[in-house]
PDB file of C-alpha atoms in Angstrom:
ATOM      1  CA  MET A   1       0.352   0.341   0.401  1.00  0.00           C
ATOM      2  CA  ASP A   2       1.418   3.219  -0.752  1.00  0.00           C
ATOM      3  CA  TRP A   3       0.583   4.737   2.777  1.00  0.00           C
ATOM      4  CA  LEU A   4       2.997   2.270   4.166  1.00  0.00           C
ATOM      5  CA  PHE A   5       5.973   2.676   1.345  1.00  0.00           C
ATOM      6  CA  PHE A   6       5.180   6.315   2.450  1.00  0.00           C
ATOM      7  CA  GLY A   7       5.393   4.686   6.700  1.00  0.00           C
ATOM      8  CA  GLU A   8       8.664   3.432   5.339  1.00  0.00           C
ATOM      9  CA  ILE A   9      10.169   5.505   3.883  1.00  0.00           C
ATOM     10  CA  SER A  10       9.373   8.219   6.118  1.00  0.00           C
ATOM     11  CA  LEU A  11      11.111   6.165   9.282  1.00  0.00           C
ATOM     12  CA  ALA A  12      14.524   5.633   7.447  1.00  0.00           C
ATOM     13  CA  GLY A  13      13.964   9.373   6.378  1.00  0.00           C
ATOM     14  CA  LEU A  14      13.717  10.166  10.528  1.00  0.00           C
ATOM     15  CA  ALA A  15      16.314   7.719  11.051  1.00  0.00           C
ATOM     16  CA  MET A  16      19.056   9.061   8.296  1.00  0.00           C
ATOM     17  CA  GLY A  17      18.497  12.622   9.818  1.00  0.00           C
ATOM     18  CA  GLY A  18      18.981  11.923  13.102  1.00  0.00           C
ATOM     19  CA  LEU A  19      23.003  10.615  11.886  1.00  0.00           C
ATOM     20  CA  TYR A  20      22.722  13.952  10.002  1.00  0.00           C
ATOM     21  CA  ALA A  21      21.393  15.993  12.733  1.00  0.00           C
ATOM     22  CA  LEU A  22      24.641  14.248  14.804  1.00  0.00           C
ATOM     23  CA  ILE A  23      26.577  15.940  12.191  1.00  0.00           C
ATOM     24  CA  ALA A  24      25.307  19.187  12.252  1.00  0.00           C
ATOM     25  CA  LEU A  25      26.219  19.680  16.236  1.00  0.00           C
ATOM     26  CA  GLY A  26      29.557  18.900  15.676  1.00  0.00           C
ATOM     27  CA  PHE A  27      29.628  21.685  12.955  1.00  0.00           C
ATOM     28  CA  VAL A  28      26.994  24.124  14.568  1.00  0.00           C
ATOM     29  CA  ILE A  29      29.082  23.328  18.631  1.00  0.00           C
ATOM     30  CA  ILE A  30      33.204  24.820  16.559  1.00  0.00           C
ATOM     31  CA  TYR A  31      30.600  27.217  15.142  1.00  0.00           C
ATOM     32  CA  LYS A  32      28.817  28.444  19.217  1.00  0.00           C
ATOM     33  CA  ALA A  33      32.662  28.681  20.044  1.00  0.00           C
ATOM     34  CA  THR A  34      35.291  29.600  17.599  1.00  0.00           C
ATOM     35  CA  ARG A  35      33.310  31.548  14.464  1.00  0.00           C
ATOM     36  CA  VAL A  36      35.482  29.373  12.465  1.00  0.00           C
ATOM     37  CA  ILE A  37      33.045  27.980   9.816  1.00  0.00           C
ATOM     38  CA  ASN A  38      34.602  24.410   9.064  1.00  0.00           C
ATOM     39  CA  PHE A  39      34.422  23.216   5.455  1.00  0.00           C
ATOM     40  CA  ALA A  40      36.969  19.538   6.863  1.00  0.00           C
ATOM     41  CA  ILE A  41      33.880  18.380   9.128  1.00  0.00           C
ATOM     42  CA  GLY A  42      32.894  15.620   6.224  1.00  0.00           C
ATOM     43  CA  GLU A  43      36.292  14.643   5.778  1.00  0.00           C
ATOM     44  CA  ILE A  44      36.589  14.833   8.910  1.00  0.00           C
ATOM     45  CA  MET A  45      33.749  12.282   9.719  1.00  0.00           C
ATOM     46  CA  MET A  46      35.185   9.841   6.567  1.00  0.00           C
ATOM     47  CA  PHE A  47      38.815  10.108   7.780  1.00  0.00           C
ATOM     48  CA  ALA A  48      37.319   7.755  10.976  1.00  0.00           C
ATOM     49  CA  ALA A  49      35.081   5.851   8.639  1.00  0.00           C
ATOM     50  CA  TYR A  50      38.770   4.850   6.883  1.00  0.00           C
ATOM     51  CA  LEU A  51      40.134   4.884  10.039  1.00  0.00           C
ATOM     52  CA  PHE A  52      37.293   2.105  11.738  1.00  0.00           C
ATOM     53  CA  LEU A  53      37.902   0.298   8.187  1.00  0.00           C
ATOM     54  CA  ALA A  54      42.157   0.158   9.135  1.00  0.00           C
ATOM     55  CA  PHE A  55      41.482  -1.037  13.104  1.00  0.00           C
ATOM     56  CA  ALA A  56      38.532  -3.776  12.331  1.00  0.00           C
ATOM     57  CA  GLY A  57      39.934  -4.931   8.516  1.00  0.00           C
ATOM     58  CA  GLY A  58      43.456  -4.282   7.732  1.00  0.00           C
ATOM     59  CA  MET A  59      44.396  -4.925  12.514  1.00  0.00           C
ATOM     60  CA  GLU A  60      41.328  -7.176  12.839  1.00  0.00           C
ATOM     61  CA  LEU A  61      40.570  -5.638  16.120  1.00  0.00           C
ATOM     62  CA  SER A  62      36.651  -6.230  17.535  1.00  0.00           C
ATOM     63  CA  ALA A  63      34.171  -3.792  15.912  1.00  0.00           C
ATOM     64  CA  TRP A  64      33.311  -2.754  18.604  1.00  0.00           C
ATOM     65  CA  ILE A  65      37.118  -1.876  20.084  1.00  0.00           C
ATOM     66  CA  ALA A  66      37.462  -0.121  16.175  1.00  0.00           C
ATOM     67  CA  LEU A  67      34.498   2.207  16.734  1.00  0.00           C
ATOM     68  CA  PRO A  68      35.937   4.033  20.299  1.00  0.00           C
ATOM     69  CA  LEU A  69      39.951   4.053  18.537  1.00  0.00           C
ATOM     70  CA  ALA A  70      37.602   5.902  14.825  1.00  0.00           C
ATOM     71  CA  VAL A  71      35.919   8.054  16.636  1.00  0.00           C
ATOM     72  CA  ILE A  72      38.559   9.288  18.872  1.00  0.00           C
ATOM     73  CA  GLY A  73      41.005   9.414  16.030  1.00  0.00           C
ATOM     74  CA  GLY A  74      39.158  11.988  14.349  1.00  0.00           C
ATOM     75  CA  SER A  75      38.324  14.084  17.002  1.00  0.00           C
ATOM     76  CA  LEU A  76      42.218  14.215  17.666  1.00  0.00           C
ATOM     77  CA  LEU A  77      42.486  14.623  14.611  1.00  0.00           C
ATOM     78  CA  GLY A  78      40.210  17.709  15.056  1.00  0.00           C
ATOM     79  CA  GLY A  79      42.213  18.904  18.072  1.00  0.00           C
ATOM     80  CA  VAL A  80      45.244  18.715  15.985  1.00  0.00           C
ATOM     81  CA  ILE A  81      43.838  20.691  12.460  1.00  0.00           C
ATOM     82  CA  GLU A  82      42.701  23.607  15.237  1.00  0.00           C
ATOM     83  CA  LYS A  83      45.999  24.271  17.563  1.00  0.00           C
ATOM     84  CA  THR A  84      48.537  23.843  14.202  1.00  0.00           C
ATOM     85  CA  MET A  85      46.367  25.267  10.992  1.00  0.00           C
ATOM     86  CA  ILE A  86      43.302  27.068  11.979  1.00  0.00           C
ATOM     87  CA  ARG A  87      44.330  28.792  16.214  1.00  0.00           C
ATOM     88  CA  PRO A  88      47.838  30.422  13.928  1.00  0.00           C
ATOM     89  CA  MET A  89      44.644  31.882  11.807  1.00  0.00           C
ATOM     90  CA  LEU A  90      43.180  33.895  14.823  1.00  0.00           C
ATOM     91  CA  GLY A  91      43.045  37.635  13.626  1.00  0.00           C
ATOM     92  CA  GLU A  92      42.336  37.166  10.041  1.00  0.00           C
ATOM     93  CA  SER A  93      39.417  37.628   8.132  1.00  0.00           C
ATOM     94  CA  PRO A  94      36.564  35.386   8.068  1.00  0.00           C
ATOM     95  CA  ILE A  95      36.617  34.315   4.139  1.00  0.00           C
ATOM     96  CA  SER A  96      40.606  33.174   5.218  1.00  0.00           C
ATOM     97  CA  VAL A  97      40.277  30.424   7.905  1.00  0.00           C
ATOM     98  CA  VAL A  98      37.688  29.148   5.934  1.00  0.00           C
ATOM     99  CA  MET A  99      39.979  28.855   2.722  1.00  0.00           C
ATOM    100  CA  VAL A 100      42.407  27.500   5.245  1.00  0.00           C
ATOM    101  CA  THR A 101      39.168  24.570   6.350  1.00  0.00           C
ATOM    102  CA  ILE A 102      39.346  24.175   2.484  1.00  0.00           C
ATOM    103  CA  GLY A 103      42.180  22.842   1.762  1.00  0.00           C
ATOM    104  CA  ILE A 104      42.229  21.167   5.351  1.00  0.00           C
ATOM    105  CA  ALA A 105      39.544  19.022   3.488  1.00  0.00           C
ATOM    106  CA  SER A 106      41.543  18.181   0.198  1.00  0.00           C
ATOM    107  CA  ILE A 107      44.734  17.167   2.149  1.00  0.00           C
ATOM    108  CA  LEU A 108      42.298  14.679   4.169  1.00  0.00           C
ATOM    109  CA  VAL A 109      41.088  13.317   0.344  1.00  0.00           C
ATOM    110  CA  GLY A 110      44.587  13.325  -0.998  1.00  0.00           C
ATOM    111  CA  LEU A 111      46.037  11.450   2.460  1.00  0.00           C
ATOM    112  CA  VAL A 112      42.816   8.900   2.352  1.00  0.00           C
ATOM    113  CA  GLU A 113      43.049   7.952  -1.222  1.00  0.00           C
ATOM    114  CA  PHE A 114      47.409   7.013  -1.107  1.00  0.00           C
ATOM    115  CA  ILE A 115      46.095   4.709   1.807  1.00  0.00           C
ATOM    116  CA  TRP A 116      43.083   3.367   1.007  1.00  0.00           C
ATOM    117  CA  THR A 117      43.074   4.376  -2.762  1.00  0.00           C
ATOM    118  CA  ALA A 118      39.714   5.617  -4.543  1.00  0.00           C
ATOM    119  CA  ASN A 119      38.453   2.327  -4.697  1.00  0.00           C
ATOM    120  CA  PRO A 120      34.952   2.228  -2.777  1.00  0.00           C
ATOM    121  CA  GLN A 121      35.295  -0.182   0.688  1.00  0.00           C
ATOM    122  CA  LEU A 122      32.546  -1.652   2.915  1.00  0.00           C
ATOM    123  CA  LEU A 123      33.335  -1.288   6.717  1.00  0.00           C
ATOM    124  CA  PRO A 124      33.348  -4.189   8.129  1.00  0.00           C
ATOM    125  CA  SER A 125      29.582  -6.002   9.745  1.00  0.00           C
ATOM    126  CA  PHE A 126      29.823  -4.428  13.594  1.00  0.00           C
ATOM    127  CA  LEU A 127      26.071  -3.140  14.200  1.00  0.00           C
ATOM    128  CA  PRO A 128      22.666  -6.298  14.634  1.00  0.00           C
ATOM    129  CA  ARG A 129      20.992  -7.636  11.669  1.00  0.00           C
ATOM    130  CA  GLU A 130      17.254  -9.013  13.425  1.00  0.00           C
ATOM    131  CA  PRO A 131      14.624  -6.459  11.731  1.00  0.00           C
ATOM    132  CA  VAL A 132      13.128  -3.609  13.325  1.00  0.00           C
ATOM    133  CA  PHE A 133       9.554  -3.464  13.418  1.00  0.00           C
ATOM    134  CA  ILE A 134       7.913  -0.065  14.343  1.00  0.00           C
ATOM    135  CA  GLY A 135       3.974  -1.292  13.735  1.00  0.00           C
ATOM    136  CA  PRO A 136       3.488  -2.332  10.708  1.00  0.00           C
ATOM    137  CA  LEU A 137       7.067  -0.408   9.421  1.00  0.00           C
ATOM    138  CA  TYR A 138       9.870  -1.701   8.077  1.00  0.00           C
ATOM    139  CA  LEU A 139      13.205  -0.094   8.872  1.00  0.00           C
ATOM    140  CA  ALA A 140      16.725  -1.172   8.406  1.00  0.00           C
ATOM    141  CA  PRO A 141      18.740  -2.634  10.967  1.00  0.00           C
ATOM    142  CA  LYS A 142      21.806  -0.899  10.358  1.00  0.00           C
ATOM    143  CA  ILE A 143      19.623   2.486   9.918  1.00  0.00           C
ATOM    144  CA  ALA A 144      17.579   2.130  13.316  1.00  0.00           C
ATOM    145  CA  TYR A 145      20.529   0.665  15.261  1.00  0.00           C
ATOM    146  CA  GLY A 146      22.757   3.476  13.885  1.00  0.00           C
ATOM    147  CA  PHE A 147      19.695   5.814  15.143  1.00  0.00           C
ATOM    148  CA  LEU A 148      20.111   4.592  18.421  1.00  0.00           C
ATOM    149  CA  ILE A 149      23.941   4.903  19.125  1.00  0.00           C
ATOM    150  CA  GLY A 150      23.952   8.231  17.417  1.00  0.00           C
ATOM    151  CA  ALA A 151      20.876   8.885  19.535  1.00  0.00           C
ATOM    152  CA  ALA A 152      22.614   8.082  23.003  1.00  0.00           C
ATOM    153  CA  LEU A 153      25.853  10.086  21.624  1.00  0.00           C
ATOM    154  CA  LEU A 154      22.846  13.496  21.018  1.00  0.00           C
ATOM    155  CA  ILE A 155      22.066  13.154  24.319  1.00  0.00           C
ATOM    156  CA  ILE A 156      24.415  12.734  26.909  1.00  0.00           C
ATOM    157  CA  TYR A 157      26.805  16.156  24.689  1.00  0.00           C
ATOM    158  CA  LEU A 158      23.565  18.418  26.324  1.00  0.00           C
ATOM    159  CA  LEU A 159      23.433  17.008  29.624  1.00  0.00           C
ATOM    160  CA  TYR A 160      27.262  17.406  29.210  1.00  0.00           C
ATOM    161  CA  PHE A 161      26.670  20.940  27.689  1.00  0.00           C
ATOM    162  CA  ARG A 162      24.162  22.226  30.253  1.00  0.00           C
ATOM    163  CA  PHE A 163      25.830  20.722  33.954  1.00  0.00           C
ATOM    164  CA  SER A 164      28.920  20.024  33.582  1.00  0.00           C
ATOM    165  CA  ARG A 165      31.940  22.891  33.814  1.00  0.00           C
ATOM    166  CA  GLY A 166      33.284  22.195  30.697  1.00  0.00           C
ATOM    167  CA  GLY A 167      29.923  23.006  28.647  1.00  0.00           C
ATOM    168  CA  VAL A 168      29.365  26.018  30.802  1.00  0.00           C
ATOM    169  CA  ALA A 169      32.573  27.182  29.831  1.00  0.00           C
ATOM    170  CA  LEU A 170      31.591  26.521  26.276  1.00  0.00           C
ATOM    171  CA  ARG A 171      28.129  28.496  26.467  1.00  0.00           C
ATOM    172  CA  ALA A 172      30.366  31.433  28.030  1.00  0.00           C
ATOM    173  CA  THR A 173      32.556  31.900  25.549  1.00  0.00           C
ATOM    174  CA  ALA A 174      29.853  30.664  22.286  1.00  0.00           C
ATOM    175  CA  SER A 175      28.676  33.892  23.806  1.00  0.00           C
ATOM    176  CA  ASP A 176      30.625  36.741  24.337  1.00  0.00           C
ATOM    177  CA  GLN A 177      34.788  35.210  24.664  1.00  0.00           C
ATOM    178  CA  ALA A 178      35.845  38.991  25.956  1.00  0.00           C
ATOM    179  CA  ALA A 179      33.890  38.114  28.549  1.00  0.00           C
ATOM    180  CA  ALA A 180      34.947  34.101  29.396  1.00  0.00           C
ATOM    181  CA  TYR A 181      38.818  35.968  28.875  1.00  0.00           C
ATOM    182  CA  SER A 182      37.841  38.909  31.704  1.00  0.00           C
ATOM    183  CA  MET A 183      36.075  35.354  33.932  1.00  0.00           C
ATOM    184  CA  GLY A 184      38.943  33.961  34.318  1.00  0.00           C
ATOM    185  CA  ILE A 185      38.341  31.071  31.586  1.00  0.00           C
ATOM    186  CA  ASN A 186      41.316  29.565  28.934  1.00  0.00           C
ATOM    187  CA  VAL A 187      39.493  30.668  25.131  1.00  0.00           C
ATOM    188  CA  ARG A 188      41.892  29.372  23.923  1.00  0.00           C
ATOM    189  CA  ARG A 189      41.860  25.883  25.362  1.00  0.00           C
ATOM    190  CA  VAL A 190      37.615  25.865  24.939  1.00  0.00           C
ATOM    191  CA  PHE A 191      38.104  25.905  21.078  1.00  0.00           C
ATOM    192  CA  ASN A 192      40.697  23.463  21.192  1.00  0.00           C
ATOM    193  CA  MET A 193      38.017  21.793  22.850  1.00  0.00           C
ATOM    194  CA  ALA A 194      35.213  22.537  20.574  1.00  0.00           C
ATOM    195  CA  TRP A 195      36.947  21.370  17.238  1.00  0.00           C
ATOM    196  CA  VAL A 196      37.879  18.135  19.278  1.00  0.00           C
ATOM    197  CA  PHE A 197      33.904  17.148  20.715  1.00  0.00           C
ATOM    198  CA  GLY A 198      32.979  18.478  17.139  1.00  0.00           C
ATOM    199  CA  SER A 199      35.169  16.460  14.793  1.00  0.00           C
ATOM    200  CA  LEU A 200      34.022  13.500  17.812  1.00  0.00           C
ATOM    201  CA  ALA A 201      30.584  13.597  17.212  1.00  0.00           C
ATOM    202  CA  ALA A 202      30.843  14.681  13.244  1.00  0.00           C
ATOM    203  CA  SER A 203      33.629  10.966  13.812  1.00  0.00           C
ATOM    204  CA  LEU A 204      31.009   9.256  15.445  1.00  0.00           C
ATOM    205  CA  ALA A 205      28.484   9.669  12.703  1.00  0.00           C
ATOM    206  CA  GLY A 206      30.723   9.080  10.430  1.00  0.00           C
ATOM    207  CA  VAL A 207      31.629   5.168  11.033  1.00  0.00           C
ATOM    208  CA  LEU A 208      27.299   4.454  11.488  1.00  0.00           C
ATOM    209  CA  VAL A 209      26.573   7.138   7.890  1.00  0.00           C
ATOM    210  CA  ALA A 210      29.471   4.433   6.121  1.00  0.00           C
ATOM    211  CA  ALA A 211      28.283   1.586   8.250  1.00  0.00           C
ATOM    212  CA  THR A 212      24.662   1.805   5.754  1.00  0.00           C
ATOM    213  CA  GLY A 213      26.037   2.817   2.354  1.00  0.00           C
ATOM    214  CA  GLY A 214      30.021   2.050   1.851  1.00  0.00           C
ATOM    215  CA  LEU A 215      32.887   4.291   1.929  1.00  0.00           C
ATOM    216  CA  SER A 216      34.575   6.452  -0.596  1.00  0.00           C
ATOM    217  CA  PRO A 217      37.085   9.531  -0.579  1.00  0.00           C
ATOM    218  CA  GLN A 218      34.449  11.066  -2.347  1.00  0.00           C
ATOM    219  CA  PHE A 219      32.044  10.394   1.162  1.00  0.00           C
ATOM    220  CA  GLY A 220      32.970  14.347   3.031  1.00  0.00           C
ATOM    221  CA  ILE A 221      30.554  15.089   0.733  1.00  0.00           C
ATOM    222  CA  ILE A 222      27.721  13.764   2.749  1.00  0.00           C
ATOM    223  CA  GLY A 223      29.200  18.297   4.189  1.00  0.00           C
ATOM    224  CA  LEU A 224      27.485  19.439   1.929  1.00  0.00           C
ATOM    225  CA  SER A 225      23.751  18.086   3.046  1.00  0.00           C
ATOM    226  CA  VAL A 226      24.810  18.912   6.691  1.00  0.00           C
ATOM    227  CA  LEU A 227      25.822  22.897   5.069  1.00  0.00           C
ATOM    228  CA  VAL A 228      21.974  23.035   3.768  1.00  0.00           C
ATOM    229  CA  VAL A 229      21.323  21.864   7.677  1.00  0.00           C
ATOM    230  CA  VAL A 230      22.766  24.327   9.794  1.00  0.00           C
ATOM    231  CA  ILE A 231      21.910  27.060   6.834  1.00  0.00           C
ATOM    232  CA  VAL A 232      18.663  25.981   7.181  1.00  0.00           C
ATOM    233  CA  GLY A 233      18.220  25.843  11.392  1.00  0.00           C
ATOM    234  CA  GLY A 234      20.848  28.440  12.510  1.00  0.00           C
ATOM    235  CA  LEU A 235      24.468  28.528  12.483  1.00  0.00           C
ATOM    236  CA  ASP A 236      24.871  29.016  16.515  1.00  0.00           C
ATOM    237  CA  SER A 237      21.585  27.073  16.886  1.00  0.00           C
ATOM    238  CA  ILE A 238      21.779  23.819  18.213  1.00  0.00           C
ATOM    239  CA  LEU A 239      17.997  23.379  18.610  1.00  0.00           C
ATOM    240  CA  GLY A 240      18.402  23.928  15.298  1.00  0.00           C
ATOM    241  CA  ALA A 241      20.714  21.962  14.040  1.00  0.00           C
ATOM    242  CA  LEU A 242      18.579  18.414  15.443  1.00  0.00           C
ATOM    243  CA  ILE A 243      15.420  20.082  13.912  1.00  0.00           C
ATOM    244  CA  ALA A 244      16.632  20.657  10.606  1.00  0.00           C
ATOM    245  CA  GLY A 245      19.250  17.386  10.481  1.00  0.00           C
ATOM    246  CA  VAL A 246      15.844  15.877  10.904  1.00  0.00           C
ATOM    247  CA  PHE A 247      14.007  17.111   8.153  1.00  0.00           C
ATOM    248  CA  ILE A 248      16.473  17.470   5.926  1.00  0.00           C
ATOM    249  CA  GLY A 249      17.521  13.600   6.352  1.00  0.00           C
ATOM    250  CA  TRP A 250      13.639  13.475   6.253  1.00  0.00           C
ATOM    251  CA  LEU A 251      12.802  15.283   2.417  1.00  0.00           C
ATOM    252  CA  GLU A 252      16.441  13.832   0.911  1.00  0.00           C
ATOM    253  CA  THR A 253      14.801  10.538   1.636  1.00  0.00           C
ATOM    254  CA  VAL A 254      11.364  10.880   0.265  1.00  0.00           C
ATOM    255  CA  ALA A 255      12.531  13.568  -2.792  1.00  0.00           C
ATOM    256  CA  GLY A 256      14.998  10.158  -3.766  1.00  0.00           C
ATOM    257  CA  ALA A 257      11.943   7.655  -3.334  1.00  0.00           C
ATOM    258  CA  TYR A 258       9.009   9.187  -5.504  1.00  0.00           C
ATOM    259  CA  LEU A 259      11.454  11.405  -7.789  1.00  0.00           C
ATOM    260  CA  GLY A 260      14.446   9.605  -8.226  1.00  0.00           C
ATOM    261  CA  GLY A 261      18.249  10.452  -6.485  1.00  0.00           C
ATOM    262  CA  GLU A 262      19.152  12.266  -8.932  1.00  0.00           C
ATOM    263  CA  TYR A 263      16.734  14.770  -6.858  1.00  0.00           C
ATOM    264  CA  ARG A 264      17.601  14.749  -3.158  1.00  0.00           C
ATOM    265  CA  MET A 265      20.060  17.290  -3.842  1.00  0.00           C
ATOM    266  CA  PRO A 266      18.408  20.228  -5.633  1.00  0.00           C
ATOM    267  CA  ALA A 267      15.518  19.347  -3.231  1.00  0.00           C
ATOM    268  CA  THR A 268      17.573  19.880  -0.161  1.00  0.00           C
ATOM    269  CA  PHE A 269      19.168  22.899  -2.138  1.00  0.00           C
ATOM    270  CA  LEU A 270      15.906  24.401  -2.728  1.00  0.00           C
ATOM    271  CA  VAL A 271      14.401  24.178   0.640  1.00  0.00           C
ATOM    272  CA  LEU A 272      17.659  26.294   1.403  1.00  0.00           C
ATOM    273  CA  ALA A 273      17.026  28.940  -0.851  1.00  0.00           C
ATOM    274  CA  VAL A 274      13.746  29.813   0.827  1.00  0.00           C
ATOM    275  CA  ILE A 275      15.089  29.628   3.738  1.00  0.00           C
ATOM    276  CA  LEU A 276      17.586  32.309   3.071  1.00  0.00           C
ATOM    277  CA  VAL A 277      15.079  34.754   1.402  1.00  0.00           C
ATOM    278  CA  ILE A 278      12.394  34.270   4.504  1.00  0.00           C
ATOM    279  CA  ARG A 279      15.154  34.537   7.647  1.00  0.00           C
ATOM    280  CA  PRO A 280      18.525  34.340   5.644  1.00  0.00           C
ATOM    281  CA  TYR A 281      20.470  33.335   9.611  1.00  0.00           C
ATOM    282  CA  GLY A 282      18.111  30.788   9.920  1.00  0.00           C
ATOM    283  CA  LEU A 283      14.984  28.921  11.038  1.00  0.00           C
ATOM    284  CA  PHE A 284      16.993  29.285  14.831  1.00  0.00           C
ATOM    285  CA  GLY A 285      19.373  31.506  13.831  1.00  0.00           C
ATOM    286  CA  THR A 286      20.337  34.217  16.443  1.00  0.00           C
ATOM    287  CA  HIS A 287      19.441  37.835  14.658  1.00  0.00           C
ATOM    288  CA  GLU A 288      23.003  40.249  14.837  1.00  0.00           C
ATOM    289  CA  ILE A 289      22.420  43.645  14.510  1.00  0.00           C
ATOM    290  CA  GLU A 290      26.098  45.526  14.587  1.00  0.00           C
ATOM    291  CA  ARG A 291      26.181  49.382  14.846  1.00  0.00           C
ATOM    292  CA  VAL A 292      28.065  50.783  12.254  1.00  0.00           C
TER     293      VAL A 292
END
């Protein structure tokens, strides 16, 4: 029945949107704290997925050991990038920093192709294979369990940012860097922490997404979809990232199912164009007014 097909497609899209929201959360964490638009977020998650492939496939470690190792590796990569390439750019124009992140993305793609070649790869299977049914609706187990793992990390992040000292420092820095510095907060350390946490979220999402659809050096193109998510939701809004991520994931899946795979990206960019006309700062973004 048509309604059953639509329900299953919608369910799969919402679950995939949850992973988009996790990647967007990493993007927003970095932007809120440092005001850096990180165009390398897709390539960081790609690199983490290749690390998982190396640990679980090449070294034949247990997938549940390889997963945290890969995620930690991706988060450390983010911290190293911030300390060695982004921090020296403090005080430079925003476009200069953006160009650095684009260059980092190209370097990571080249490094992956050099080490693992440009051929598509399949990750070792590690998610449960039991069919998942929600009422009469079937959901592919890889998507379902990937969503649950991503949702668990989202909840941990939200609790951390709300109740921990590190989370308070990050929120204070995001609100006003000068005021945070005057209160004794180590702003540079917070910057690095934001890159580590943002890259960690993207790395976990990268492994989970690659586990459902395969891996290649072009995997980082998912970053374009995530860029749409954060612009639609608002560059500095965690709530916007979560809501827009789920919606864009649903829209892409439904458009691909009913119109064809070639319409997935045009559909999301159409939504982006409409939002930019109506609310240029995003649905939940901060509308900043500067005196000139």
